[in-house]
Amino acid sequence: MYYYEDKKFREIGAELDVCEPRVSQLHARALEKLKNNLVEKRFHRFMRRAPSDESVEQEGTQGNWDKPSGTNDPSPDDVA
């Protein structure tokens, strides 16, 4: 009603038989729910695209199978 019919909270309250501050509360709650749903959907979409921890570990240690994962220090063989 507020967005589609350009009605003021006072007019909406009169139609719904509630006071203007209550319409404002309902409006704020509806906006919060919409925002949370959008954030949650974006998070899930991001998580589907993000590489798994396992693939990141494999990429980081590729070619260094004799070294422990997560180690960036050169081995004595690499220094010579």
mmCIF file of C-alpha atoms in Angstrom:
data_model
loop_
_atom_site.group_PDB
_atom_site.id
_atom_site.type_symbol
_atom_site.label_atom_id
_atom_site.label_comp_id
_atom_site.label_asym_id
_atom_site.label_seq_id
_atom_site.Cartn_x
_atom_site.Cartn_y
_atom_site.Cartn_z
ATOM 1 C CA MET A 1 0.000 0.000 0.000
ATOM 2 C CA TYR A 2 2.792 2.378 0.938
ATOM 3 C CA TYR A 3 4.794 1.732 -2.217
ATOM 4 C CA TYR A 4 2.146 0.637 -4.709
ATOM 5 C CA GLU A 5 -0.659 3.007 -3.825
ATOM 6 C CA ASP A 6 1.445 5.901 -2.440
ATOM 7 C CA LYS A 7 -0.551 5.910 0.772
ATOM 8 C CA LYS A 8 0.720 7.487 3.972
ATOM 9 C CA PHE A 9 1.105 5.427 7.135
ATOM 10 C CA ARG A 10 -1.872 7.286 8.595
ATOM 11 C CA GLU A 11 -4.091 6.205 5.679
ATOM 12 C CA ILE A 12 -2.866 2.625 5.841
ATOM 13 C CA GLY A 13 -3.490 2.569 9.590
ATOM 14 C CA ALA A 14 -7.064 3.760 9.076
ATOM 15 C CA GLU A 15 -7.686 0.957 6.560
ATOM 16 C CA LEU A 16 -6.153 -1.705 8.799
ATOM 17 C CA ASP A 17 -7.624 -0.229 11.981
ATOM 18 C CA VAL A 18 -4.235 0.242 13.642
ATOM 19 C CA CYS A 19 -2.381 3.377 14.710
ATOM 20 C CA GLU A 20 0.240 5.103 12.559
ATOM 21 C CA PRO A 21 3.206 4.045 14.759
ATOM 22 C CA ARG A 22 2.102 0.398 14.415
ATOM 23 C CA VAL A 23 2.118 0.720 10.613
ATOM 24 C CA SER A 24 5.632 2.134 10.891
ATOM 25 C CA GLN A 25 6.697 -0.846 13.038
ATOM 26 C CA LEU A 26 5.223 -3.325 10.550
ATOM 27 C CA HIS A 27 6.903 -1.511 7.673
ATOM 28 C CA ALA A 28 10.290 -1.591 9.433
ATOM 29 C CA ARG A 29 9.882 -5.301 10.235
ATOM 30 C CA ALA A 30 8.997 -6.100 6.626
ATOM 31 C CA LEU A 31 12.048 -4.206 5.337
ATOM 32 C CA GLU A 32 14.291 -6.027 7.821
ATOM 33 C CA LYS A 33 12.956 -9.408 6.695
ATOM 34 C CA LEU A 34 13.530 -8.512 3.045
ATOM 35 C CA LYS A 35 17.062 -7.367 3.812
ATOM 36 C CA ASN A 36 17.868 -10.535 5.765
ATOM 37 C CA ASN A 37 16.521 -12.751 2.988
ATOM 38 C CA LEU A 38 18.600 -10.932 0.384
ATOM 39 C CA VAL A 39 21.749 -11.166 2.502
ATOM 40 C CA GLU A 40 21.137 -14.868 3.159
ATOM 41 C CA LYS A 41 20.594 -15.612 -0.538
ATOM 42 C CA ARG A 42 23.754 -13.725 -1.500
ATOM 43 C CA PHE A 43 25.697 -15.656 1.170
ATOM 44 C CA HIS A 44 24.462 -19.018 -0.098
ATOM 45 C CA ARG A 45 25.189 -18.045 -3.693
ATOM 46 C CA PHE A 46 28.712 -17.002 -2.664
ATOM 47 C CA MET A 47 29.268 -20.238 -0.754
ATOM 48 C CA ARG A 48 28.293 -22.302 -3.803
ATOM 49 C CA ARG A 49 30.919 -20.450 -5.858
ATOM 50 C CA ALA A 50 33.668 -20.401 -3.222
ATOM 51 C CA PRO A 51 36.280 -23.145 -3.486
ATOM 52 C CA SER A 52 36.139 -25.793 -0.818
ATOM 53 C CA ASP A 53 38.839 -25.897 1.858
ATOM 54 C CA GLU A 54 40.103 -29.157 0.413
ATOM 55 C CA SER A 55 40.690 -27.711 -3.064
ATOM 56 C CA VAL A 56 42.481 -24.680 -1.590
ATOM 57 C CA GLU A 57 44.826 -26.964 0.375
ATOM 58 C CA GLN A 58 45.583 -29.014 -2.719
ATOM 59 C CA GLU A 59 46.340 -25.906 -4.780
ATOM 60 C CA GLY A 60 48.590 -24.478 -2.072
ATOM 61 C CA THR A 61 50.686 -27.618 -1.747
ATOM 62 C CA GLN A 62 50.823 -28.670 -5.367
ATOM 63 C CA GLY A 63 54.390 -29.558 -6.299
ATOM 64 C CA ASN A 64 55.487 -29.634 -2.638
ATOM 65 C CA TRP A 65 54.190 -33.050 -1.617
ATOM 66 C CA ASP A 66 57.204 -33.745 0.629
ATOM 67 C CA LYS A 67 56.615 -30.572 2.683
ATOM 68 C CA PRO A 68 53.908 -30.247 5.324
ATOM 69 C CA SER A 69 50.939 -28.255 4.060
ATOM 70 C CA GLY A 70 50.920 -24.608 5.002
ATOM 71 C CA THR A 71 54.724 -24.385 5.160
ATOM 72 C CA ASN A 72 56.304 -21.671 3.047
ATOM 73 C CA ASP A 73 59.822 -22.083 4.448
ATOM 74 C CA PRO A 74 62.254 -23.548 1.931
ATOM 75 C CA SER A 75 63.577 -26.987 2.665
ATOM 76 C CA PRO A 76 67.379 -27.449 2.867
ATOM 77 C CA ASP A 77 67.245 -28.984 -0.629
ATOM 78 C CA ASP A 78 65.659 -25.792 -2.036
ATOM 79 C CA VAL A 79 68.287 -23.431 -0.557
ATOM 80 C CA ALA A 80 71.356 -24.976 -2.246
#
